[in-house]
Structures are given as C-alpha cells and as structure tokens.
Short mmCIF file of C-alpha atoms in Angstrom, two decimals:
data_model
loop_
_atom_site.label_atom_id
_atom_site.label_comp_id
_atom_site.label_asym_id
_atom_site.label_seq_id
_atom_site.Cartn_x
_atom_site.Cartn_y
_atom_site.Cartn_z
CA MET A 4 107.61 186.56 55.32
CA ALA A 5 109.08 183.13 55.68
CA GLU A 6 107.02 180.17 56.73
CA SER A 7 107.24 179.50 60.47
CA THR A 8 109.02 176.48 61.98
CA PRO A 9 107.00 173.44 62.82
CA SER A 10 105.66 174.72 66.19
CA VAL A 11 102.70 175.42 63.89
CA THR A 12 101.72 172.96 61.22
CA PRO A 13 103.53 174.23 58.07
CA ARG A 14 101.74 174.82 54.79
CA VAL A 15 102.72 172.49 52.08
CA PHE A 16 102.70 173.40 48.38
CA GLU A 17 103.00 171.50 45.10
CA HIS A 18 103.80 172.89 41.58
CA THR A 19 100.72 172.18 39.34
CA SER A 20 102.81 170.96 36.41
CA ARG A 21 105.98 169.71 37.97
CA LYS A 22 104.79 166.91 40.30
CA ASP A 23 108.35 165.28 39.98
CA TRP A 24 109.74 168.00 42.19
CA GLY A 25 107.71 166.71 45.06
CA ARG A 26 106.08 168.83 47.72
CA SER A 27 107.57 171.94 49.21
CA VAL A 28 107.51 174.56 51.96
CA LEU A 29 107.65 178.33 51.64
CA VAL A 30 110.83 179.69 53.13
CA LEU A 31 110.92 183.35 51.76
CA GLU A 32 108.21 185.67 50.71
CA ILE A 33 108.95 189.25 49.56
CA PRO A 34 106.97 191.55 47.26
CA ASP A 35 108.62 190.24 44.07
CA LYS A 36 109.62 186.75 44.91
CA ARG A 37 108.56 183.60 46.75
CA THR A 38 111.16 180.85 47.51
CA PHE A 39 110.30 177.26 48.15
CA LEU A 40 112.33 174.21 49.29
CA PHE A 41 111.29 171.01 47.53
CA GLU A 42 111.39 167.37 48.52
CA ASP A 43 113.91 166.73 45.74
CA GLY A 44 116.38 168.87 47.63
CA ALA A 45 116.18 171.91 45.39
CA GLU A 46 115.42 175.51 46.28
CA ARG A 47 113.35 177.29 43.62
CA SER A 48 112.11 180.94 43.43
CA PHE A 49 109.17 182.29 41.51
CA ARG A 50 108.12 185.70 40.35
CA PRO A 51 104.55 186.94 41.08
CA ASP A 52 103.26 185.88 37.66
CA TYR A 53 104.08 182.31 38.49
CA TRP A 54 102.76 182.15 42.03
CA HIS A 55 99.42 180.63 40.92
CA LYS A 56 101.46 177.57 39.85
CA MET A 57 102.28 176.81 43.52
CA GLU A 58 99.10 175.38 45.13
CA ILE A 59 98.52 174.58 48.85
CA ILE A 60 97.76 170.88 49.31
CA GLU A 61 96.31 169.00 52.26
CA VAL A 62 98.53 166.55 54.03
CA GLN A 63 98.42 165.06 57.52
CA ALA A 64 100.05 167.32 60.17
CA ASN A 65 102.89 164.95 60.95
CA GLU A 66 103.66 164.65 57.21
CA ALA A 67 103.67 168.47 56.92
CA VAL A 68 106.08 168.78 59.77
CA ARG A 69 108.33 166.07 58.23
CA ILE A 70 108.41 167.77 54.82
CA ASP A 71 109.29 171.04 56.54
CA ARG A 72 112.11 169.47 58.60
CA ILE A 73 113.60 167.61 55.59
CA ALA A 74 113.50 170.75 53.36
CA ARG A 75 115.09 173.01 55.95
CA ARG A 76 117.75 170.46 56.79
CA ASN A 77 118.92 170.64 53.17
CA GLN A 78 118.82 174.43 53.20
CA ALA A 79 122.21 176.14 53.04
CA PRO A 80 123.11 178.56 55.95
CA ALA A 81 122.14 182.15 55.23
CA PRO A 82 125.06 184.60 54.59
CA GLY A 83 126.53 185.64 58.01
CA SER A 84 124.83 182.70 59.86
CA THR A 85 126.76 181.09 62.64
CA ARG A 86 125.21 177.74 61.79
CA LYS A 87 127.76 175.46 60.17
CA SER A 88 127.09 173.18 57.29
CA LYS A 89 126.93 169.52 58.32
CA ALA A 90 130.15 167.64 57.59
CA PRO A 91 129.67 165.09 54.74
CA PRO A 92 129.43 161.47 56.04
CA LYS A 93 132.54 159.37 55.77
CA LYS A 94 132.84 156.95 52.96
CA PRO A 95 133.39 153.29 54.12
CA ASP A 96 136.91 151.87 53.81
CA ILE A 97 136.05 149.47 51.01
CA THR A 98 135.88 149.77 47.22
CA PHE A 99 133.20 148.27 45.00
CA GLY A 100 135.82 145.95 43.54
CA GLN A 101 136.57 144.64 46.94
CA GLN A 102 132.90 144.11 47.54
CA VAL A 103 132.71 141.92 44.50
CA ALA A 104 135.80 139.99 45.35
CA TYR A 105 134.47 139.30 48.89
CA PHE A 106 131.05 138.24 47.58
CA MET A 107 132.87 135.71 45.37
CA THR A 108 134.55 134.22 48.28
CA LEU A 109 131.11 133.52 49.77
CA TYR A 110 129.48 132.35 46.55
CA PRO A 111 132.15 131.39 43.95
CA VAL A 112 129.46 131.09 41.22
CA GLY A 113 127.95 134.45 42.21
CA PHE A 114 124.12 134.79 42.20
CA GLU A 115 123.81 131.34 40.43
CA ASP A 116 125.71 129.63 43.20
CA GLU A 117 123.76 126.73 44.59
CA SER A 118 124.36 127.70 48.19
CA TYR A 119 123.22 131.30 47.38
CA ILE A 120 119.97 130.12 45.73
CA LYS A 121 119.35 127.67 48.55
CA SER A 122 119.80 130.22 51.34
CA GLU A 123 118.41 133.30 49.74
CA ARG A 124 116.02 132.65 46.85
CA GLY A 125 114.75 129.20 47.64
CA VAL A 126 114.70 125.82 45.85
CA ALA A 127 111.35 124.43 44.68
CA GLY A 128 110.15 121.74 47.12
CA ALA A 129 112.91 122.39 49.63
CA LYS A 130 112.15 122.83 53.31
CA GLY A 131 111.89 126.42 54.39
CA ARG A 132 111.49 127.80 50.83
CA GLU A 133 108.26 129.53 51.85
CA LYS A 134 110.24 131.97 53.96
CA LEU A 135 112.67 132.97 51.20
CA LYS A 136 112.50 135.66 48.51
CA ASP A 137 111.04 133.86 45.49
CA ALA A 138 108.13 132.41 47.52
CA ALA A 139 107.34 135.85 48.96
CA ILE A 140 107.41 137.47 45.54
CA GLU A 141 104.98 134.78 44.29
CA ARG A 142 102.62 135.38 47.19
CA ALA A 143 102.78 139.12 46.66
CA GLU A 144 102.00 138.69 42.88
CA ASP A 145 98.74 137.11 44.00
CA LEU A 146 97.68 138.70 47.28
CA LEU A 147 98.93 142.22 46.59
CA SER A 148 97.71 142.30 42.94
CA GLN A 149 95.68 145.32 41.87
CA LYS A 150 92.72 143.05 41.29
CA ASN A 151 92.79 141.55 44.78
CA LEU A 152 93.38 144.90 46.56
CA ASP A 153 90.59 146.55 44.57
CA GLU A 154 88.26 143.78 45.53
CA LEU A 155 89.20 143.93 49.18
CA THR A 156 89.01 147.78 49.38
CA GLY A 157 85.72 147.70 47.45
CA ASN A 158 84.30 145.30 50.03
CA ARG A 159 85.75 147.43 52.87
CA SER A 160 87.76 144.41 53.99
CA TYR A 161 90.32 146.53 55.77
CA GLU A 162 90.95 144.12 58.60
CA GLU A 163 91.75 141.38 56.09
CA ILE A 164 94.29 143.67 54.40
CA HIS A 165 95.78 144.54 57.75
CA GLN A 166 96.22 140.88 58.55
CA MET A 167 97.63 140.20 55.17
CA ILE A 168 100.28 142.90 55.53
CA TYR A 169 101.14 141.50 58.96
CA GLU A 170 101.67 138.07 57.53
CA PHE A 171 104.03 139.43 54.87
CA LEU A 172 105.94 141.13 57.63
CA THR A 173 106.41 137.95 59.56
CA SER A 174 106.79 135.38 56.80
CA THR A 175 109.72 136.69 54.77
CA LYS A 176 113.11 135.77 56.25
CA SER A 177 115.72 138.46 56.99
CA THR A 178 113.41 141.41 56.37
CA THR A 179 111.35 143.09 59.10
CA GLN A 180 112.05 142.36 62.85
CA LYS A 181 109.47 140.84 65.12
CA ALA A 182 109.08 144.04 67.03
CA GLU A 183 108.25 145.99 63.85
CA ALA A 184 105.62 143.44 62.88
CA THR A 185 104.10 143.56 66.37
CA ARG A 186 103.86 147.34 66.32
CA PHE A 187 102.05 147.12 62.94
CA LYS A 188 99.75 144.38 64.28
CA ASN A 189 98.73 146.77 67.07
CA LEU A 190 97.96 149.59 64.73
CA PRO A 191 94.87 151.48 66.00
CA GLU A 192 91.68 150.10 64.50
CA ASP A 193 90.54 153.44 63.26
CA SER A 194 93.76 153.72 61.21
CA ARG A 195 93.42 150.45 59.26
CA GLU A 196 91.20 151.79 56.56
CA THR A 197 93.63 154.61 55.94
CA VAL A 198 96.58 152.23 55.69
CA ALA A 199 94.74 149.85 53.35
CA LEU A 200 93.81 152.66 50.99
CA ALA A 201 97.31 154.11 51.18
CA LEU A 202 98.76 150.68 50.32
CA ARG A 203 96.55 150.39 47.22
CA GLU A 204 97.69 153.89 46.23
CA LEU A 205 101.30 153.19 46.91
CA LEU A 206 101.31 150.13 44.69
CA TYR A 207 98.95 151.18 41.86
CA GLY A 208 98.27 154.98 42.26
CA GLU A 209 98.71 157.46 39.47
CA ARG A 210 100.64 160.19 41.36
CA THR A 211 104.41 160.11 41.33
CA TYR A 212 105.97 157.43 43.43
CA PRO A 213 107.68 159.84 45.90
CA ILE A 214 104.30 161.31 46.81
CA ARG A 215 102.61 157.91 47.11
CA PHE A 216 105.52 156.73 49.30
CA ASP A 217 105.38 159.65 51.70
CA SER A 218 101.58 159.28 51.91
CA PHE A 219 101.98 155.54 52.83
CA VAL A 220 104.53 156.48 55.51
CA ALA A 221 102.15 159.14 56.93
CA ALA A 222 99.30 156.57 57.08
CA LEU A 223 101.34 154.16 59.25
CA ASP A 224 100.30 155.34 62.69
CA VAL A 225 102.45 152.78 64.48
CA GLU A 226 104.07 153.12 67.89
CA ASP A 227 107.49 154.87 67.77
CA GLY A 228 106.89 155.68 64.08
CA ALA A 229 107.25 153.65 60.87
CA THR A 230 110.53 152.08 59.98
CA TRP A 231 112.46 151.75 56.65
CA PRO A 232 111.94 147.97 56.40
CA LEU A 233 108.21 148.30 57.23
CA THR A 234 107.62 150.95 54.57
CA THR A 235 109.68 149.40 51.74
CA LEU A 236 109.01 145.62 51.99
CA LEU A 237 105.68 145.42 50.10
CA SER A 238 106.67 147.52 47.08
CA ALA A 239 109.92 145.45 46.75
CA LEU A 240 107.90 142.20 46.80
CA VAL A 241 105.38 143.42 44.17
CA TYR A 242 108.02 145.17 41.98
CA PRO A 243 111.30 143.33 42.67
CA ALA A 244 113.03 144.79 39.58
CA ASP A 245 111.96 148.37 40.26
CA HIS A 246 111.77 148.85 43.95
CA LEU A 247 114.00 148.25 46.90
CA PHE A 248 113.81 146.76 50.37
CA VAL A 249 115.78 149.13 52.66
CA LYS A 250 117.90 148.28 55.64
CA PRO A 251 119.34 151.82 55.99
CA THR A 252 122.62 150.92 57.78
CA PHE A 253 123.83 149.11 54.69
CA LEU A 254 122.23 151.30 52.10
CA LYS A 255 123.84 154.35 53.50
CA LYS A 256 127.28 152.71 53.08
CA GLN A 257 126.58 151.62 49.55
CA ALA A 258 125.39 155.07 48.52
CA LEU A 259 128.57 156.69 49.86
CA ILE A 260 130.78 154.19 48.10
CA LEU A 261 129.17 155.31 44.83
CA ASP A 262 129.47 158.95 45.77
CA ILE A 263 125.73 159.44 46.44
CA ASP A 264 124.90 161.41 49.55
CA PRO A 265 121.51 159.87 50.67
CA LYS A 266 120.57 162.82 52.86
CA TYR A 267 119.58 160.24 55.38
CA ASP A 268 116.85 160.57 57.96
CA THR A 269 115.62 157.90 60.37
CA THR A 270 112.09 158.66 59.36
CA PRO A 271 111.35 157.00 56.05
CA ASN A 272 110.96 159.65 53.32
CA SER A 273 110.88 159.77 49.57
CA THR A 274 113.93 161.97 49.19
CA THR A 275 116.25 159.43 50.88
CA TYR A 276 114.44 156.47 49.34
CA MET A 277 114.89 157.70 45.76
CA GLN A 278 118.67 158.19 46.46
CA PHE A 279 118.89 154.69 48.03
CA LEU A 280 117.08 153.43 44.88
CA GLU A 281 119.50 155.27 42.60
CA ALA A 282 122.40 153.62 44.66
CA ALA A 283 120.93 150.12 44.25
CA LYS A 284 120.34 150.50 40.49
CA LYS A 285 123.86 151.74 39.99
CA THR A 286 125.11 148.82 42.06
CA MET A 287 123.23 146.47 39.69
CA GLU A 288 124.76 148.07 36.66
CA LEU A 289 128.24 147.71 38.13
CA LEU A 290 127.59 144.07 39.09
CA GLN A 291 126.57 143.34 35.45
CA GLU A 292 129.69 145.08 34.19
CA ALA A 293 131.71 142.88 36.56
CA GLY A 294 130.17 139.71 35.00
CA GLN A 295 127.60 139.09 37.67
CA ARG A 296 123.95 138.32 37.00
CA PRO A 297 121.62 139.66 39.67
CA ARG A 298 118.01 138.78 39.02
CA ASP A 299 116.48 141.89 40.59
CA LEU A 300 116.96 144.37 43.41
CA TRP A 301 116.50 141.65 46.01
CA ASP A 302 119.85 140.17 44.78
CA VAL A 303 121.39 143.60 44.98
CA HIS A 304 120.11 144.00 48.48
CA VAL A 305 121.65 140.67 49.56
CA PHE A 306 124.99 141.64 47.90
CA ILE A 307 125.05 144.92 49.79
CA CYS A 308 124.24 143.40 53.16
CA LYS A 309 126.69 140.49 52.70
CA THR A 310 129.67 142.76 51.76
CA LEU A 311 129.12 145.78 54.09
CA SER A 312 128.81 144.40 57.53
CA PRO A 313 131.76 145.52 59.77
CA LYS A 314 133.05 141.93 59.67
CA ALA A 315 132.84 141.74 55.87
CA ILE A 316 134.61 145.07 55.39
CA LYS A 317 137.39 143.92 57.76
CA GLU A 318 137.88 140.65 55.92
CA ALA A 319 137.60 142.16 52.49
CA THR A 320 140.08 144.93 53.07
CA GLY A 321 142.36 143.29 55.64
CA VAL A 322 142.05 146.52 57.76
CA ALA A 323 141.25 145.98 61.41
#
C-alpha cells in the first residue's frame, strides 16, 4: 500500500549507500516492488532483495511533511488521473546577453568598476564598508569558523551563537529584511541549542549538503517559517565561492533563462536550493566566457539582482 498523505506524519527513508539521492517517501508497495520518491526529484523502484537498503530515518515531523509534499508535487499524474500536470513557468523576456549588456551600462568596467566595488564589496577604510560583502565575509571567516563554533557549542554557549547569527542577519547590507531578523531574534529559547548545533552541522558536518541544509531549515522554529534569505546567508558568507545567498524572486528568473526548472517552493528546501546553485554556477561560467571576472557567488548574486528586476528587464529589452 502507498504511504498516506501528510494528515499522519509520513515515514522518511534513506538509501544506505546513495546518500546523494537525498531522503524519500514510500509511494507504492506491492508484493514484488516498493517505489520511493526522492528529494532529488527522481522516482526509484526496488525489488524485495534490495528493500533492506532503504532504511527509515528519524526527522522532525514538520520536515517529514515537507519532504512528502515536495516529493509528491514532483510525481507525475497516474494513468487515467484527472489531475493535470502543472504548466511550466514562463521564461523571462530577456536573454543572458542582454543581461550582460545591461550590467555594463551600470558598471562599464564590470565587477572591477570602482563604483561597483564601493557600493557592493567595500573599500578598505571607507565609511560604511562594515555593512558590505567583503567585511561580512571576513567576520564570518572568524566568528563562524569551525574552531569558534566547536568552542562555543562545547561550552554550551547557545545564546551567544544565537546573538551572533542575529548580528549577521542585521549587519550585512541588502540581505535579510529587518522582519526576518526580528523573527529569528524571537526564536523560542528551547530551540536555540537545536539551531546552534544545526548551524555547526550545516557548515562543517559530514553528511551531504542537501541533508544538512534541510536539517538546518527544520531547526529554525521561527514565526511564519524560515525564509530563503535566512537559511542561505551564513553558508554564503563562510563559503562565498561555493554557496549562494538566495533571493528567490531573482533566482527563479535566472534559472529559467538558463533552462533550469527550479521546482520552486516558498519553504526553503535542498532540492530547489541545489538547482538555484546550479543556475548561479552556470551564470558564473557564462560571465567568465563573456570576459567578466566575478570574484565569487556574491558577485553572481548582485549581477542577477541588478539585471532581473522588472525595471532592468524593461530597460535592457526595450519592451514595456
């Protein structure tokens, strides 16, 4: 029999030797076959002699429901079903070449442009630099280092970690909104240890990054739920060349321009994040091929945001 819908907390499974597939839910069980939907979007079936490879794992109830919902959303309608497949999202009316051309009207020297560095990265000694990207990355290298987090968690200094995260949320320009930071500040006290340990695992754990990301999201017991900026800022500051700060409105557009369907969900999740990351890394490659020199994924983030606002698309394409 198939796993029930999330009126009851779903069981969550993981393949013992293919952690890269992510977690899964059981959607079909018959005498000679079990079929699972995985977080990577794939449906996989196993014969009885492989059933032992699929182990039940413990996750928080809200995370189990999220995994079930994401998996079933990606499931194709059954034969004869009246449910229609969701129409693919519309690609923005701008090409990548037009994005680059528009960016160059803003910053004629590209990412090395003096005005770009002054407004986005920060100039040493300049007023306001402490709010910009390079200063935030420098603080993260120190405060969010494995050594510092291990020391703080070892001393059970969970309140200090909570305050440190809050300061990152409020001190980096053009990232998280004040309301997001306030909701995090008001995180229930009995959740702060869980968040601190989940952050340490997110940044330095040994499990695959998608699993660590989803665990961090599940730990954030904030009012109205965690947001994409809240869940992606810290990794992007610690690993600016490898991880991405997500403002989903813009990243959805960029992914579609590059023919990547991000399977978007308003709730942060690893499936969508990894596709956003794929889009950002592809954007970096295309920028380099176009003669640009982005330093890291923060430069890619700024490029995407500067060129994909409604005003930018209108000005870049001349289409009202």
